Amino acid sequence: MFESWTRRSSVGAVFVALLASATLVLADEKIIPTEQYNTEKARALAKTYEGHLRHLSDTIPHCYPWVAIQKAGLGFRKPKGSANDDRYLSVWVWVEQYYTPEFAATPRDGRASAMFQRYGLDLLKRLASHSGLLADPSVKGFAVVLSWQKPVASLPPGAQPLGETLAVFMEKEKVQKLFKRQISPAEFVKASFVNTFEGKQELGTIPLSLHHNSQVQHLVSPDPPDASAQC
Amino acid sequence: MRKGTAFALILGVGVLASGCATSAEWAEWRAHPTHFASNQHLGFSVRHTGESPTPSVRRGDIDAAQKESWWGKAILVSPDQIFEN
């Protein structure tokens, strides 16, 4: 009896260990591997804030089941073409979104603003939730990159689906001021670097329109997140 | 009479040829033999038919849409167009 219980426990423990290691691998895929960084500064940041990166990698998919972090989408990157080694804690997500007809009919700038208002600001809060990182002079700021499928209604019939991408780089002092309401959303946008893409084509900056505590009516999301996810 | 038959024949071949798919189109069709990726995709579509349907999106729909590429595989910017490591 005891032997049987012990054997079952052992099998269970092995199963749990396998499951845990599989989860770990999946979580790791979302975080940029340290060896892929080109500078020692970036590698040091990745090591120092490994726990925060893992926490983000674990919580974001639970808190937003309709958002998927891209492979190697989480880490300390710098904007393309940056002369300095300025590092931004960055997250790149794909938003799997059901579009209302109103959203599909909204122009590109409006779609990007709605996406950032709905997902970007909250992701930004999560990135900036580490007090040590906020005080670290090696970290320049934060970057949120959102990709979603361009509404089919705005594509020619039979065309391959296109992803729309909004990339926003923000200095951490401005982010803190935004959340403390010391600057307006308009001032915040003005101080940020905004870039957009359609498919692989770079479209450049757009005038983002953000508001404090505004609900985005035209983006419908599925069920609320798990209560157990502690979001 | 003979001229008329030849004309009809050429016209018939032309019509048939224009209706045929290319090998690439056949390959695409074979990869997606049904309009819906799954029963869940069909169910989602049925729930959202009509002029202005009331959206009803379940978490399982989002998971399935990602796994089964309900909306097709979108062309997306590559990371090195945005970032440097």
Coordinates of C-alpha atoms in Angstrom, one line a residue:
Chain A
M1 CA 0.0 0.0 0.0
F2 CA 2.7 2.4 1.1
E3 CA 4.9 1.3 -1.8
S4 CA 2.1 1.9 -4.3
W5 CA 1.5 5.4 -2.8
T6 CA 5.2 6.2 -3.0
R7 CA 5.4 5.0 -6.6
R8 CA 2.4 7.1 -7.5
S9 CA 3.9 10.1 -5.7
S10 CA 7.2 9.7 -7.6
V11 CA 5.4 9.4 -11.0
G12 CA 3.4 12.5 -10.0
A13 CA 6.5 14.4 -9.0
V14 CA 8.2 13.5 -12.3
F15 CA 5.1 14.7 -14.2
V16 CA 5.0 18.0 -12.3
A17 CA 8.7 18.5 -12.9
L18 CA 8.3 17.8 -16.6
L19 CA 5.3 20.2 -16.8
A20 CA 7.3 22.9 -14.9
S21 CA 10.3 22.5 -17.3
A22 CA 8.0 22.7 -20.3
T23 CA 6.4 25.9 -19.0
L24 CA 9.8 27.3 -18.3
V25 CA 10.9 26.7 -21.9
L26 CA 7.8 28.4 -23.2
A27 CA 8.4 31.3 -20.9
D28 CA 12.0 31.5 -22.0
E29 CA 11.0 31.7 -25.6
K30 CA 9.4 35.1 -24.9
I31 CA 12.5 36.6 -23.3
I32 CA 15.5 37.5 -25.5
P33 CA 18.3 35.1 -24.8
T34 CA 21.2 36.9 -23.1
E35 CA 23.7 35.7 -25.7
Q36 CA 21.7 37.6 -28.4
Y37 CA 22.5 41.0 -27.0
N38 CA 25.3 42.9 -28.7
T39 CA 26.6 44.9 -25.7
E40 CA 27.7 44.1 -22.1
K41 CA 25.3 46.7 -20.8
A42 CA 22.3 44.9 -22.2
R43 CA 23.5 41.5 -21.0
A44 CA 24.0 43.0 -17.5
L45 CA 20.5 44.5 -17.5
A46 CA 19.0 41.2 -18.6
K47 CA 20.7 39.4 -15.8
T48 CA 19.9 42.0 -13.1
Y49 CA 16.2 42.1 -14.0
E50 CA 15.7 38.4 -14.9
G51 CA 13.1 38.0 -12.2
H52 CA 11.1 41.0 -13.5
L53 CA 11.3 39.7 -17.1
R54 CA 10.0 36.3 -16.0
H55 CA 7.2 37.9 -14.0
L56 CA 6.1 39.8 -17.0
S57 CA 6.4 36.8 -19.3
D58 CA 4.2 34.8 -16.8
T59 CA 1.6 37.4 -16.0
I60 CA 0.9 39.2 -19.3
P61 CA -0.6 36.1 -21.1
H62 CA -2.7 35.3 -18.0
C63 CA -4.0 38.8 -17.6
Y64 CA -4.7 39.4 -21.3
P65 CA -5.5 36.0 -22.8
W66 CA -6.1 37.7 -26.1
V67 CA -2.5 39.0 -26.2
A68 CA 0.5 36.9 -27.2
I69 CA 4.1 38.0 -26.5
Q70 CA 6.1 37.5 -29.6
K71 CA 9.0 35.1 -29.6
A72 CA 12.0 36.9 -28.0
G73 CA 9.5 39.9 -27.6
L74 CA 10.6 40.8 -24.1
G75 CA 14.0 42.3 -23.2
F76 CA 16.2 45.3 -23.1
R77 CA 16.5 46.6 -26.6
K78 CA 17.4 49.9 -28.2
P79 CA 15.6 51.6 -31.1
K80 CA 16.9 50.8 -34.6
G81 CA 19.6 53.3 -35.7
S82 CA 20.2 54.7 -32.2
A83 CA 23.7 56.1 -31.9
N84 CA 24.0 55.5 -28.2
D85 CA 23.5 52.3 -26.3
D86 CA 20.2 53.5 -24.7
R87 CA 18.3 50.5 -23.4
Y88 CA 14.5 50.3 -23.2
L89 CA 12.6 47.6 -21.4
S90 CA 10.5 46.4 -24.4
V91 CA 7.6 44.2 -25.0
W92 CA 6.2 43.2 -28.4
V93 CA 2.7 41.6 -28.4
W94 CA 0.3 40.4 -31.0
V95 CA -3.2 41.4 -30.3
E96 CA -5.8 38.8 -31.4
Q97 CA -8.8 41.1 -31.7
Y98 CA -12.3 40.7 -32.8
Y99 CA -13.2 43.9 -34.7
T100 CA -16.5 45.7 -34.6
P101 CA -17.6 47.3 -37.8
E102 CA -16.9 50.7 -36.2
F103 CA -13.3 49.8 -35.5
A104 CA -12.8 48.4 -39.0
A105 CA -14.1 51.7 -40.4
T106 CA -11.7 53.8 -38.2
P107 CA -8.7 55.3 -40.0
R108 CA -5.2 54.0 -39.3
D109 CA -4.4 56.7 -36.7
G110 CA -7.6 56.0 -34.8
R111 CA -7.0 52.2 -34.8
A112 CA -3.4 52.7 -33.5
S113 CA -4.6 55.2 -30.8
A114 CA -7.4 52.8 -29.7
M115 CA -5.0 49.9 -29.5
F116 CA -2.4 51.9 -27.5
Q117 CA -5.2 53.2 -25.2
R118 CA -6.6 49.8 -24.7
Y119 CA -3.4 47.7 -24.4
G120 CA -0.3 49.9 -24.5
L121 CA -0.9 52.0 -21.4
D122 CA -1.6 48.9 -19.3
L123 CA 1.4 47.0 -20.6
L124 CA 3.5 50.1 -19.9
K125 CA 2.3 50.2 -16.3
R126 CA 3.4 46.5 -15.9
L127 CA 6.9 47.2 -17.4
A128 CA 7.3 50.2 -15.1
S129 CA 6.2 48.3 -12.0
H130 CA 9.7 47.6 -10.7
S131 CA 11.0 50.4 -8.4
G132 CA 14.7 49.3 -8.8
L133 CA 14.5 49.5 -12.6
L134 CA 12.9 52.9 -12.4
A135 CA 15.8 54.2 -10.3
D136 CA 18.5 52.5 -12.5
P137 CA 20.4 55.0 -14.7
S138 CA 21.3 52.2 -17.2
V139 CA 17.6 52.0 -18.2
K140 CA 16.6 54.8 -20.6
G141 CA 12.9 53.9 -20.8
F142 CA 10.3 51.6 -22.0
A143 CA 9.0 50.4 -25.4
V144 CA 5.7 48.9 -26.2
V145 CA 5.1 47.4 -29.7
L146 CA 1.7 46.3 -30.6
S147 CA 0.8 44.3 -33.8
W148 CA -2.7 43.3 -34.9
Q149 CA -4.3 42.2 -38.2
K150 CA -5.4 45.0 -40.4
P151 CA -9.2 44.8 -40.7
V152 CA -10.0 42.7 -43.8
A153 CA -12.6 45.2 -44.9
S154 CA -9.8 47.6 -45.7
L155 CA -7.8 45.2 -47.9
P156 CA -8.4 44.4 -51.6
P157 CA -10.3 41.1 -52.1
G158 CA -8.0 38.0 -52.0
A159 CA -5.1 40.0 -50.6
Q160 CA -2.8 38.3 -48.0
P161 CA -3.6 39.5 -44.5
L162 CA -1.4 42.4 -43.3
G163 CA -0.3 43.1 -39.8
E164 CA -0.3 46.6 -38.5
T165 CA 2.3 47.5 -36.0
L166 CA 2.7 50.5 -33.6
A167 CA 6.0 50.9 -31.8
V168 CA 6.3 53.5 -29.1
F169 CA 9.6 54.3 -27.2
M170 CA 9.2 56.3 -24.0
E171 CA 11.7 57.8 -21.5
K172 CA 11.1 56.5 -18.0
E173 CA 10.8 59.9 -16.4
K174 CA 7.9 60.8 -18.8
V175 CA 6.2 57.5 -18.1
Q176 CA 6.4 58.2 -14.3
K177 CA 5.0 61.7 -14.8
L178 CA 2.2 60.4 -17.0
F179 CA 1.1 57.9 -14.4
K180 CA 1.3 60.5 -11.7
R181 CA -0.7 62.9 -13.9
Q182 CA 2.1 65.4 -13.9
I183 CA 1.9 65.6 -17.7
S184 CA -1.0 65.3 -20.1
P185 CA -1.3 62.4 -22.5
A186 CA -0.7 64.9 -25.3
E187 CA 2.6 66.0 -23.7
F188 CA 3.6 62.4 -23.2
V189 CA 2.9 61.5 -26.8
K190 CA 4.9 64.5 -28.0
A191 CA 7.9 63.4 -25.9
S192 CA 7.7 59.8 -27.2
F193 CA 9.1 58.2 -30.4
V194 CA 6.3 56.7 -32.4
N195 CA 6.6 54.6 -35.5
T196 CA 4.1 52.5 -37.5
F197 CA 4.3 49.7 -40.0
E198 CA 1.9 48.1 -42.4
G199 CA 3.1 44.6 -43.2
K200 CA 6.8 45.1 -43.6
Q201 CA 6.5 48.7 -44.9
E202 CA 7.5 51.5 -42.5
L203 CA 4.9 54.3 -42.5
G204 CA 6.5 56.6 -39.9
T205 CA 5.0 58.5 -37.1
I206 CA 1.3 59.2 -36.5
P207 CA -0.5 61.5 -34.2
L208 CA -1.5 59.2 -31.3
S209 CA -4.5 60.4 -29.4
L210 CA -4.6 59.2 -25.8
H211 CA -6.8 60.1 -22.8
H212 CA -6.6 59.4 -19.0
N213 CA -9.0 56.6 -18.0
S214 CA -10.8 56.4 -21.3
Q215 CA -12.7 53.3 -22.3
V216 CA -12.3 52.0 -25.9
Q217 CA -15.7 51.2 -27.1
H218 CA -14.9 49.7 -30.5
L219 CA -12.5 47.0 -29.3
V220 CA -14.4 43.9 -28.0
S221 CA -12.4 41.6 -25.8
P222 CA -13.4 38.1 -24.6
D223 CA -14.1 37.0 -21.1
P224 CA -12.3 38.8 -18.3
P225 CA -9.0 37.3 -17.1
D226 CA -8.8 34.5 -14.5
A227 CA -9.4 35.8 -11.0
S228 CA -6.6 33.6 -9.9
A229 CA -4.1 35.3 -12.2
Q230 CA -3.7 38.2 -9.7
C231 CA -3.7 40.9 -12.4
Chain B
M1 CA -20.8 25.1 -91.0
R2 CA -17.2 23.8 -90.4
K3 CA -16.1 27.4 -89.5
G4 CA -18.9 27.6 -87.0
T5 CA -17.9 24.3 -85.3
A6 CA -14.3 25.3 -85.1
F7 CA -15.3 28.7 -83.6
A8 CA -17.5 26.9 -81.0
L9 CA -14.7 24.5 -80.2
I10 CA -12.2 27.3 -79.6
L11 CA -14.6 29.3 -77.6
G12 CA -15.4 26.2 -75.4
V13 CA -11.7 25.5 -74.8
G14 CA -11.2 29.1 -73.9
V15 CA -14.0 29.1 -71.4
L16 CA -12.8 25.9 -69.8
A17 CA -9.2 27.1 -69.6
S18 CA -10.2 30.4 -68.1
G19 CA -12.2 28.6 -65.4
C20 CA -9.2 26.3 -64.4
A21 CA -7.0 27.1 -61.4
T22 CA -3.3 27.3 -61.7
S23 CA -1.1 24.8 -59.9
A24 CA -0.4 27.4 -57.2
E25 CA -4.1 28.0 -56.7
W26 CA -4.7 24.2 -56.5
A27 CA -1.9 23.9 -53.9
E28 CA -3.4 26.7 -51.9
W29 CA -6.9 25.0 -52.1
R30 CA -5.5 21.7 -51.0
A31 CA -3.9 23.3 -48.0
H32 CA -7.3 24.8 -47.0
P33 CA -10.0 22.5 -48.4
T34 CA -12.7 24.0 -46.2
H35 CA -13.8 27.6 -45.7
F36 CA -13.6 27.2 -41.9
A37 CA -10.5 26.1 -40.0
S38 CA -12.6 24.2 -37.4
N39 CA -16.1 23.7 -36.0
Q40 CA -15.3 26.4 -33.5
H41 CA -14.4 28.8 -36.3
L42 CA -17.7 27.9 -38.0
G43 CA -19.6 28.5 -34.7
F44 CA -17.9 31.9 -34.3
S45 CA -18.8 32.9 -37.8
V46 CA -22.4 31.9 -37.4
R47 CA -22.7 33.9 -34.1
H48 CA -21.4 37.0 -36.0
T49 CA -23.4 37.1 -39.2
G50 CA -25.8 39.8 -40.2
E51 CA -25.6 43.6 -40.6
S52 CA -24.4 44.5 -37.1
P53 CA -24.1 41.4 -34.9
T54 CA -23.7 41.7 -31.1
P55 CA -20.0 40.6 -30.5
S56 CA -19.7 37.5 -28.4
V57 CA -16.0 36.5 -28.1
R58 CA -14.9 33.7 -25.8
R59 CA -11.4 33.2 -24.5
G60 CA -11.3 29.8 -26.3
D61 CA -12.1 31.6 -29.6
I62 CA -8.9 33.7 -29.2
D63 CA -6.8 30.6 -28.5
A64 CA -8.3 28.7 -31.4
A65 CA -8.0 31.7 -33.7
Q66 CA -4.2 31.9 -32.9
K67 CA -3.6 28.2 -33.3
E68 CA -5.7 27.6 -36.4
S69 CA -5.0 31.0 -38.1
W70 CA -8.6 31.8 -38.6
W71 CA -7.8 35.1 -40.3
G72 CA -4.8 33.8 -42.3
K73 CA -1.1 34.4 -41.7
A74 CA -0.5 38.1 -41.7
I75 CA 2.6 39.7 -43.2
L76 CA 4.4 41.4 -40.3
V77 CA 7.4 43.7 -39.8
S78 CA 10.6 41.9 -38.6
P79 CA 12.2 42.8 -35.3
D80 CA 15.3 44.3 -36.9
Q81 CA 13.2 47.0 -38.5
I82 CA 12.2 48.3 -35.1
F83 CA 15.0 47.3 -32.7
E84 CA 18.6 46.5 -32.3
N85 CA 19.9 44.0 -29.7

